[in-house]
């Protein structure tokens, strides 16, 4: 366990916002986390707790007067191998993209479309990360946690977590109550590529690559290539990837908009609802490539807000509010941040 006091969190959020944490604790096992929680109880420590992952979905609004917890649990263990399915327990502190590569190298499939997403495995289970028609929930079967008040271990089946579009119970009624320690995945020995979303299939056809010639590693590299063409590297330009969720509206709302905007892109969301790309709404509202002080909208992907240098959380939040106000005024649609404001 490593305990740091009055330390910068600039390296623990991909926006690069330089705020201070009263205390930062890196723990390497479930037992270390439990020991810390029991010690807090014995000493009557009432400082709030904040658990973070890689900080790829956080916007710090100021210094953090809390004990910030960060998992360094990084073991990967096969718990069962039955027929076409393999079951793997992965430590919450494992970097997500390293886990995807590890799975592919091991001949386990189902995560290829989630390549290149920043962050850690534990946070992926909280956020239900997704891209190119796939979501983390598609492969998650259990999530192991520690109760941050009682230090008790609790195992949640995926069905208990109300997984939805970029959300789970860890972001609603369970928010701040549990630390994710391990995530259990069910993957397949068979490679069944999903190519119907985000231009994956059309890009392959343009390159003359037949579906049956596609390898898991080639699909991974294609996903990363497309992501990199649209999204800036946080090491070069502070950002949290997609800042806004794509709004899902009733079909009559979509029909009204489509009458005025015949080229409006959309996706069937089921149950009479339609998903509309937030990036299109933001671009139509005139914000793509625009800035508000040191905070800006990326010039290649309107979903991405960036720190051009020296931006505070308040700067990014102010830009976010201006964008949502303008989209609401023009289209009558509310777009919501995907990023968590701390």
XYZ file of C-alpha atoms in Angstrom:
342
model
C 0.000 0.000 0.000
C 1.192 3.492 -0.807
C -0.221 6.560 0.983
C 0.457 10.079 -0.297
C -0.744 13.325 1.290
C -1.507 16.683 -0.316
C -0.622 15.308 -3.728
C -1.506 16.398 -7.248
C -4.108 14.454 -9.220
C -2.972 15.880 -12.573
C -1.614 12.463 -13.517
C -4.817 10.716 -12.466
C -7.254 12.412 -14.842
C -6.934 12.528 -18.606
C -8.050 16.160 -18.765
C -4.810 16.933 -16.928
C -6.590 19.179 -14.412
C -4.082 19.973 -11.656
C -5.962 19.667 -8.367
C -4.750 18.449 -4.978
C -6.003 15.442 -3.031
C -5.820 15.555 0.744
C -4.765 11.905 0.648
C -4.161 9.398 -2.159
C -4.009 5.687 -1.329
C -2.881 3.006 -3.765
C -3.817 -0.480 -2.543
C -2.646 -3.786 -4.009
C -5.149 -6.301 -2.650
C -8.634 -6.694 -1.212
C -7.050 -7.303 2.187
C -5.137 -4.005 2.053
C -8.322 -2.111 1.228
C -10.190 -3.800 4.059
C -7.323 -3.062 6.471
C -7.461 0.615 5.527
C -11.222 0.756 6.062
C -10.988 -0.998 9.444
C -8.254 1.422 10.509
C -10.433 4.376 9.530
C -13.203 3.004 11.753
C -10.863 2.461 14.718
C -9.432 5.967 14.419
C -12.777 7.665 13.800
C -11.547 9.039 10.489
C -14.475 10.868 8.884
C -12.696 12.180 5.792
C -14.833 11.301 2.743
C -13.711 8.552 0.395
C -13.462 8.859 -3.374
C -12.552 5.856 -5.496
C -11.030 6.495 -8.925
C -9.661 4.418 -11.789
C -7.531 5.840 -14.566
C -9.385 9.154 -14.474
C -10.485 8.902 -18.107
C -14.078 9.807 -17.266
C -13.581 12.420 -14.543
C -13.709 16.190 -14.438
C -12.262 17.578 -11.203
C -13.935 20.859 -10.279
C -11.442 21.731 -7.530
C -9.185 20.321 -4.847
C -10.426 17.062 -3.339
C -10.803 17.128 0.456
C -11.040 13.352 0.613
C -9.095 10.126 0.778
C -8.787 9.155 -2.862
C -8.565 5.393 -3.333
C -6.947 3.737 -6.340
C -6.701 0.014 -7.015
C -3.462 -1.634 -8.101
C -5.040 -5.116 -8.132
C -3.763 -6.468 -11.440
C -3.970 -10.257 -11.503
C -5.792 -12.084 -14.304
C -7.061 -15.594 -13.529
C -9.043 -18.125 -15.566
C -11.792 -19.391 -13.265
C -13.412 -21.854 -15.701
C -13.042 -23.083 -19.268
C -16.147 -24.849 -20.562
C -16.740 -25.643 -24.220
C -16.628 -22.439 -26.244
C -16.665 -20.225 -23.153
C -13.795 -19.103 -20.959
C -14.394 -17.303 -17.668
C -11.757 -14.846 -16.477
C -11.392 -12.792 -13.283
C -9.539 -9.523 -13.886
C -8.210 -7.103 -11.277
C -9.838 -3.677 -11.241
C -6.466 -1.955 -11.595
C -5.610 -3.581 -14.916
C -5.494 -1.072 -17.763
C -8.527 -1.763 -19.955
C -6.723 -1.797 -23.281
C -3.976 -4.037 -21.890
C -6.719 -6.477 -20.850
C -8.208 -6.440 -24.365
C -4.799 -7.224 -25.871
C -4.191 -9.947 -23.266
C -7.515 -11.565 -24.119
C -6.779 -11.546 -27.856
C -3.291 -12.968 -27.273
C -4.895 -15.727 -25.189
C -7.404 -16.633 -27.900
C -10.393 -15.206 -26.010
C -12.812 -13.132 -28.028
C -15.610 -10.629 -27.605
C -13.747 -7.465 -26.594
C -12.114 -6.516 -29.897
C -14.502 -3.616 -30.610
C -13.620 -2.105 -27.223
C -9.953 -1.723 -28.130
C -8.214 1.564 -27.490
C -10.571 2.813 -24.780
C -8.602 4.467 -21.965
C -9.100 3.733 -18.272
C -9.064 0.666 -16.062
C -11.111 -2.506 -15.788
C -12.883 -1.521 -12.561
C -14.074 1.773 -13.978
C -15.215 0.026 -17.159
C -17.607 -2.063 -15.061
C -18.932 1.072 -13.359
C -19.356 3.090 -16.544
C -20.339 0.271 -18.923
C -17.956 1.548 -21.553
C -18.902 0.962 -25.146
C -17.866 1.511 -28.751
C -18.619 0.232 -32.259
C -21.753 -1.649 -31.250
C -20.268 -3.395 -28.202
C -20.482 -2.676 -24.481
C -18.599 -4.000 -21.466
C -21.846 -5.453 -20.093
C -21.949 -7.874 -23.032
C -19.034 -9.777 -21.495
C -19.362 -9.045 -17.750
C -21.011 -11.735 -15.618
C -20.008 -10.736 -12.062
C -18.419 -7.798 -10.287
C -16.595 -8.231 -6.973
C -16.660 -5.279 -4.593
C -15.808 -4.111 -1.100
C -18.345 -2.062 0.859
C -16.569 1.194 1.729
C -18.418 1.484 5.049
C -18.396 -2.069 6.412
C -15.377 -3.437 4.480
C -17.490 -6.491 3.603
C -16.971 -8.244 0.280
C -20.019 -8.400 -1.976
C -20.390 -10.116 -5.346
C -22.865 -8.581 -7.797
C -24.221 -10.555 -10.736
C -24.361 -8.429 -13.860
C -28.144 -8.744 -13.841
C -28.262 -6.936 -10.487
C -26.482 -3.856 -11.790
C -29.085 -2.407 -14.192
C -26.556 -1.932 -16.938
C -27.602 0.580 -19.560
C -26.118 3.081 -21.966
C -22.963 4.301 -20.158
C -24.446 3.594 -16.777
C -24.958 1.074 -13.993
C -26.165 1.069 -10.397
C -22.630 2.064 -9.403
C -23.509 5.462 -10.888
C -26.976 5.680 -9.313
C -28.172 4.163 -6.025
C -24.843 2.412 -5.309
C -22.731 5.456 -6.144
C -19.821 5.893 -3.723
C -20.796 2.850 -1.641
C -18.579 0.159 -3.157
C -15.080 -0.228 -4.554
C -14.835 -2.603 -7.497
C -11.989 -5.062 -6.888
C -12.435 -7.675 -9.634
C -14.527 -8.028 -12.769
C -15.504 -11.470 -14.096
C -15.837 -11.871 -17.860
C -17.261 -14.569 -20.103
C -15.435 -14.643 -23.432
C -15.470 -17.032 -26.366
C -12.861 -19.232 -28.012
C -14.648 -18.473 -31.307
C -13.996 -15.203 -33.100
C -17.289 -13.700 -34.291
C -16.535 -10.143 -35.424
C -19.148 -7.417 -35.030
C -18.811 -5.151 -38.050
C -22.174 -3.434 -38.347
C -21.376 -0.203 -36.526
C -19.074 2.788 -36.822
C -17.915 2.122 -40.349
C -15.983 -1.053 -39.519
C -17.557 -3.171 -42.257
C -17.416 -0.452 -44.915
C -13.763 0.268 -44.128
C -12.906 -3.395 -44.567
C -14.738 -3.521 -47.895
C -12.923 -0.392 -49.075
C -9.647 -2.137 -48.284
C -10.698 -5.312 -50.028
C -10.623 -7.395 -46.854
C -13.236 -10.163 -46.676
C -14.884 -10.899 -43.341
C -13.526 -14.445 -43.358
C -9.945 -13.141 -43.739
C -10.238 -10.823 -40.736
C -8.212 -11.756 -37.665
C -8.931 -10.601 -34.092
C -5.716 -8.562 -34.006
C -6.532 -6.961 -37.359
C -9.973 -5.939 -36.085
C -8.381 -4.528 -32.949
C -5.913 -2.481 -34.988
C -8.701 -1.228 -37.252
C -10.739 -0.078 -34.240
C -7.702 1.683 -32.767
C -6.907 3.301 -36.117
C -10.426 4.673 -36.490
C -10.468 5.879 -32.869
C -7.124 7.628 -33.272
C -8.319 9.355 -36.434
C -11.159 10.931 -34.472
C -9.977 11.259 -30.882
C -6.947 13.190 -29.617
C -4.290 11.513 -27.482
C -4.814 12.674 -23.850
C -1.031 12.728 -23.421
C -0.894 15.456 -26.073
C -4.205 17.249 -25.518
C -6.138 16.768 -22.286
C -9.560 15.204 -22.829
C -11.885 12.494 -21.546
C -12.919 11.026 -24.887
C -16.624 11.394 -25.592
C -17.857 14.061 -23.192
C -21.575 13.706 -23.985
C -23.942 10.778 -24.276
C -25.865 10.299 -27.499
C -29.466 11.278 -26.688
C -32.212 8.708 -27.098
C -35.560 10.266 -28.035
C -39.083 9.118 -28.797
C -39.725 8.381 -32.463
C -42.100 11.307 -32.858
C -39.352 13.674 -31.671
C -36.996 12.186 -34.250
C -39.653 12.459 -36.986
C -40.172 16.135 -36.195
C -36.443 16.823 -36.448
C -36.012 14.694 -39.574
C -38.658 16.763 -41.337
C -36.440 19.820 -40.873
C -33.116 17.998 -41.228
C -33.485 15.173 -43.791
C -29.825 14.134 -43.398
C -30.156 13.688 -39.629
C -28.227 10.499 -38.719
C -29.978 8.123 -36.361
C -30.022 4.581 -34.977
C -32.911 2.455 -33.842
C -32.802 2.178 -30.038
C -35.763 -0.195 -29.691
C -39.073 0.292 -27.895
C -40.081 3.065 -30.273
C -37.027 5.178 -29.521
C -34.240 6.559 -31.676
C -30.618 7.400 -30.824
C -29.267 10.609 -32.361
C -25.516 11.312 -32.471
C -24.696 14.121 -30.065
C -21.691 15.015 -32.226
C -24.015 15.884 -35.118
C -26.193 18.081 -32.889
C -23.139 19.887 -31.480
C -21.652 20.442 -34.920
C -24.949 21.762 -36.287
C -25.114 24.139 -33.329
C -21.807 25.590 -34.530
C -19.489 24.398 -31.770
C -17.122 22.031 -33.574
C -13.599 23.455 -33.330
C -14.741 26.402 -31.198
C -13.282 27.413 -27.850
C -14.230 29.202 -24.684
C -11.000 30.361 -23.094
C -8.606 27.417 -22.609
C -11.432 24.881 -23.080
C -12.391 23.868 -26.605
C -14.382 21.481 -28.767
C -12.079 19.264 -30.786
C -11.864 20.163 -34.461
C -12.214 16.546 -35.657
C -14.778 15.169 -33.195
C -17.439 17.428 -31.707
C -18.149 14.980 -28.863
C -14.706 15.672 -27.404
C -13.973 18.650 -25.172
C -10.290 19.433 -24.709
C -7.990 21.262 -22.346
C -5.842 23.478 -24.577
C -3.569 24.173 -21.622
C -4.234 25.457 -18.134
C -7.987 24.868 -18.177
C -9.744 24.278 -14.881
C -12.692 22.014 -14.293
C -14.852 25.127 -14.179
C -13.638 26.123 -17.662
C -14.592 22.748 -19.121
C -17.926 22.777 -17.295
C -18.735 26.280 -18.574
C -18.108 25.163 -22.145
C -20.278 22.105 -21.561
C -23.154 24.260 -20.337
C -22.927 26.610 -23.330
C -23.056 23.662 -25.716
C -26.011 21.973 -24.004
C -27.906 25.279 -23.896
C -27.367 25.892 -27.600
C -28.348 22.341 -28.587
C -31.498 22.589 -26.464
C -32.404 25.962 -28.004
C -31.929 24.759 -31.567
C -33.246 21.203 -31.397
C -35.278 20.954 -28.197
C -33.088 18.038 -27.074
C -31.096 17.746 -23.859
C -27.661 16.177 -24.159
C -26.089 14.900 -20.960
C -22.432 14.637 -19.960
C -20.970 11.152 -19.950
C -18.148 12.467 -17.753
C -18.461 12.503 -13.955
C -18.046 15.935 -12.315
C -16.124 15.659 -9.025
